[in-house]
Amino acid sequence: TRQVLVNIGNHFDLASSIFVAPRKGIYSFSFHVVKVYNRQTIQVSLMQNGYPVISAFAGDQDVTREAASNGVLLHMEREDKVHLKLERGNLMGGWKYSTFSGFLVFPL
C-alpha cells in the first residue's frame, strides 16, 4: 500500500503523488525503486514541472530483484511540481517497495 511517513506542511499529495514547493528555494530529492525479475529494463525519472531532470535505470537480466536510485538538488520556484514517472518497465509490487524523499535545503 502507498503511505506517507513524513509530510510536514502537507505539500506532498498522496492521491496524485506530486510534491508542490511551498516556497522558492533549493530542494533535495532522492528516490529508490525495485524491479522484479522480468528480463526488462526499468527507467524511473524525477520530473519537475513535467520535464525529466534525472533518471535511474535497472536492467540486469540475471538477478531476481534489482534496485535503482538517484538524487538531486533542484532550484525551485513557489508552486513548482515534482513527481516520479515510470518511463519503462515494471516495478516490484508497483511502488510498494519504492521510496521518494524531498525537503527544502535552503530558502531563497
mmCIF file of C-alpha atoms in Angstrom:
data_model
loop_
_atom_site.group_PDB
_atom_site.id
_atom_site.type_symbol
_atom_site.label_atom_id
_atom_site.label_comp_id
_atom_site.label_asym_id
_atom_site.label_seq_id
_atom_site.Cartn_x
_atom_site.Cartn_y
_atom_site.Cartn_z
ATOM 1 C CA THR A 1 0.000 0.000 0.000
ATOM 2 C CA ARG A 2 1.073 3.565 -0.571
ATOM 3 C CA GLN A 3 1.828 5.548 2.538
ATOM 4 C CA VAL A 4 3.409 8.792 3.615
ATOM 5 C CA LEU A 5 5.783 8.602 6.564
ATOM 6 C CA VAL A 6 6.508 12.334 6.969
ATOM 7 C CA ASN A 7 4.668 15.202 5.268
ATOM 8 C CA ILE A 8 5.174 18.350 7.313
ATOM 9 C CA GLY A 9 3.124 21.117 5.706
ATOM 10 C CA ASN A 10 1.192 18.624 3.540
ATOM 11 C CA HIS A 11 2.987 19.674 0.352
ATOM 12 C CA PHE A 12 3.061 16.095 -0.943
ATOM 13 C CA ASP A 13 -0.306 14.900 -2.268
ATOM 14 C CA LEU A 14 -0.607 11.119 -1.926
ATOM 15 C CA ALA A 15 -3.530 10.863 -4.373
ATOM 16 C CA SER A 16 -1.562 12.435 -7.237
ATOM 17 C CA SER A 17 1.947 11.574 -5.910
ATOM 18 C CA ILE A 18 3.027 15.165 -6.578
ATOM 19 C CA PHE A 19 5.117 17.421 -4.339
ATOM 20 C CA VAL A 20 4.366 21.153 -4.680
ATOM 21 C CA ALA A 21 7.054 23.556 -3.491
ATOM 22 C CA PRO A 22 5.656 25.871 -0.798
ATOM 23 C CA ARG A 23 8.337 28.494 -1.455
ATOM 24 C CA LYS A 24 11.282 29.381 -3.672
ATOM 25 C CA GLY A 25 14.474 27.606 -2.690
ATOM 26 C CA ILE A 26 16.952 24.786 -3.120
ATOM 27 C CA TYR A 27 15.382 21.365 -2.533
ATOM 28 C CA SER A 28 16.912 17.925 -2.176
ATOM 29 C CA PHE A 29 15.144 14.927 -3.744
ATOM 30 C CA SER A 30 16.030 11.242 -3.820
ATOM 31 C CA PHE A 31 14.317 8.023 -4.824
ATOM 32 C CA HIS A 32 14.894 4.275 -4.669
ATOM 33 C CA VAL A 33 12.928 1.780 -6.776
ATOM 34 C CA VAL A 34 12.927 -2.036 -7.057
ATOM 35 C CA LYS A 35 12.129 -4.056 -10.178
ATOM 36 C CA VAL A 36 11.131 -7.715 -10.378
ATOM 37 C CA TYR A 37 12.917 -10.372 -12.361
ATOM 38 C CA ASN A 38 11.191 -9.819 -15.679
ATOM 39 C CA ARG A 39 14.040 -9.531 -18.185
ATOM 40 C CA GLN A 40 13.265 -5.944 -18.925
ATOM 41 C CA THR A 41 14.905 -2.658 -18.101
ATOM 42 C CA ILE A 42 13.168 -0.113 -15.918
ATOM 43 C CA GLN A 43 13.682 3.617 -16.133
ATOM 44 C CA VAL A 44 12.305 5.974 -13.500
ATOM 45 C CA SER A 45 12.607 9.739 -13.931
ATOM 46 C CA LEU A 46 12.187 12.564 -11.464
ATOM 47 C CA MET A 47 10.006 15.128 -13.226
ATOM 48 C CA GLN A 48 9.999 18.863 -12.466
ATOM 49 C CA ASN A 49 7.035 20.705 -13.962
ATOM 50 C CA GLY A 50 6.531 17.884 -16.471
ATOM 51 C CA TYR A 51 10.155 17.633 -17.638
ATOM 52 C CA PRO A 52 12.630 14.876 -16.688
ATOM 53 C CA VAL A 53 15.527 16.110 -14.540
ATOM 54 C CA ILE A 54 17.282 12.864 -13.543
ATOM 55 C CA SER A 55 16.672 9.167 -14.176
ATOM 56 C CA ALA A 56 17.677 5.817 -12.721
ATOM 57 C CA PHE A 57 17.940 2.559 -14.638
ATOM 58 C CA ALA A 58 17.955 -1.132 -13.677
ATOM 59 C CA GLY A 59 18.466 -3.641 -16.446
ATOM 60 C CA ASP A 60 20.383 -6.709 -15.262
ATOM 61 C CA GLN A 61 18.766 -9.765 -16.870
ATOM 62 C CA ASP A 62 20.162 -12.360 -14.423
ATOM 63 C CA VAL A 63 19.069 -11.199 -10.966
ATOM 64 C CA THR A 64 15.848 -11.841 -9.059
ATOM 65 C CA ARG A 65 15.454 -8.242 -7.931
ATOM 66 C CA GLU A 66 17.341 -5.108 -8.770
ATOM 67 C CA ALA A 67 17.289 -1.605 -7.319
ATOM 68 C CA ALA A 68 17.920 1.785 -8.865
ATOM 69 C CA SER A 69 18.463 5.065 -7.027
ATOM 70 C CA ASN A 70 19.269 8.677 -7.740
ATOM 71 C CA GLY A 71 19.230 12.081 -6.070
ATOM 72 C CA VAL A 72 19.494 15.739 -6.968
ATOM 73 C CA LEU A 73 19.451 19.307 -5.663
ATOM 74 C CA LEU A 74 16.927 21.480 -7.525
ATOM 75 C CA HIS A 75 16.323 25.219 -7.652
ATOM 76 C CA MET A 76 12.545 25.504 -7.404
ATOM 77 C CA GLU A 77 10.091 28.352 -7.581
ATOM 78 C CA ARG A 78 6.985 28.506 -5.397
ATOM 79 C CA GLU A 79 4.297 26.120 -6.795
ATOM 80 C CA ASP A 80 6.813 24.099 -8.885
ATOM 81 C CA LYS A 81 5.809 20.439 -9.009
ATOM 82 C CA VAL A 82 7.933 17.299 -8.671
ATOM 83 C CA HIS A 83 6.930 13.648 -9.097
ATOM 84 C CA LEU A 84 8.333 10.291 -10.197
ATOM 85 C CA LYS A 85 7.445 8.774 -13.567
ATOM 86 C CA LEU A 86 7.954 5.156 -14.585
ATOM 87 C CA GLU A 87 9.235 5.628 -18.138
ATOM 88 C CA ARG A 88 9.861 1.965 -18.941
ATOM 89 C CA GLY A 89 9.357 -1.490 -17.357
ATOM 90 C CA ASN A 90 7.513 -2.736 -14.264
ATOM 91 C CA LEU A 91 8.278 -2.211 -10.596
ATOM 92 C CA MET A 92 8.054 -4.924 -7.960
ATOM 93 C CA GLY A 93 4.639 -4.603 -6.316
ATOM 94 C CA GLY A 94 4.015 -1.306 -8.091
ATOM 95 C CA TRP A 95 5.500 1.484 -5.970
ATOM 96 C CA LYS A 96 5.165 -0.611 -2.773
ATOM 97 C CA TYR A 97 8.910 -1.221 -2.352
ATOM 98 C CA SER A 98 9.985 2.193 -3.565
ATOM 99 C CA THR A 99 10.742 5.419 -1.719
ATOM 100 C CA PHE A 100 10.670 9.101 -2.635
ATOM 101 C CA SER A 101 12.019 11.844 -0.372
ATOM 102 C CA GLY A 102 12.297 15.581 -0.671
ATOM 103 C CA PHE A 103 12.964 18.571 1.548
ATOM 104 C CA LEU A 104 13.885 22.241 1.498
ATOM 105 C CA VAL A 105 17.637 22.716 1.925
ATOM 106 C CA PHE A 106 17.882 26.500 1.635
ATOM 107 C CA PRO A 107 15.116 29.085 1.156
ATOM 108 C CA LEU A 108 15.723 31.859 -1.388
#
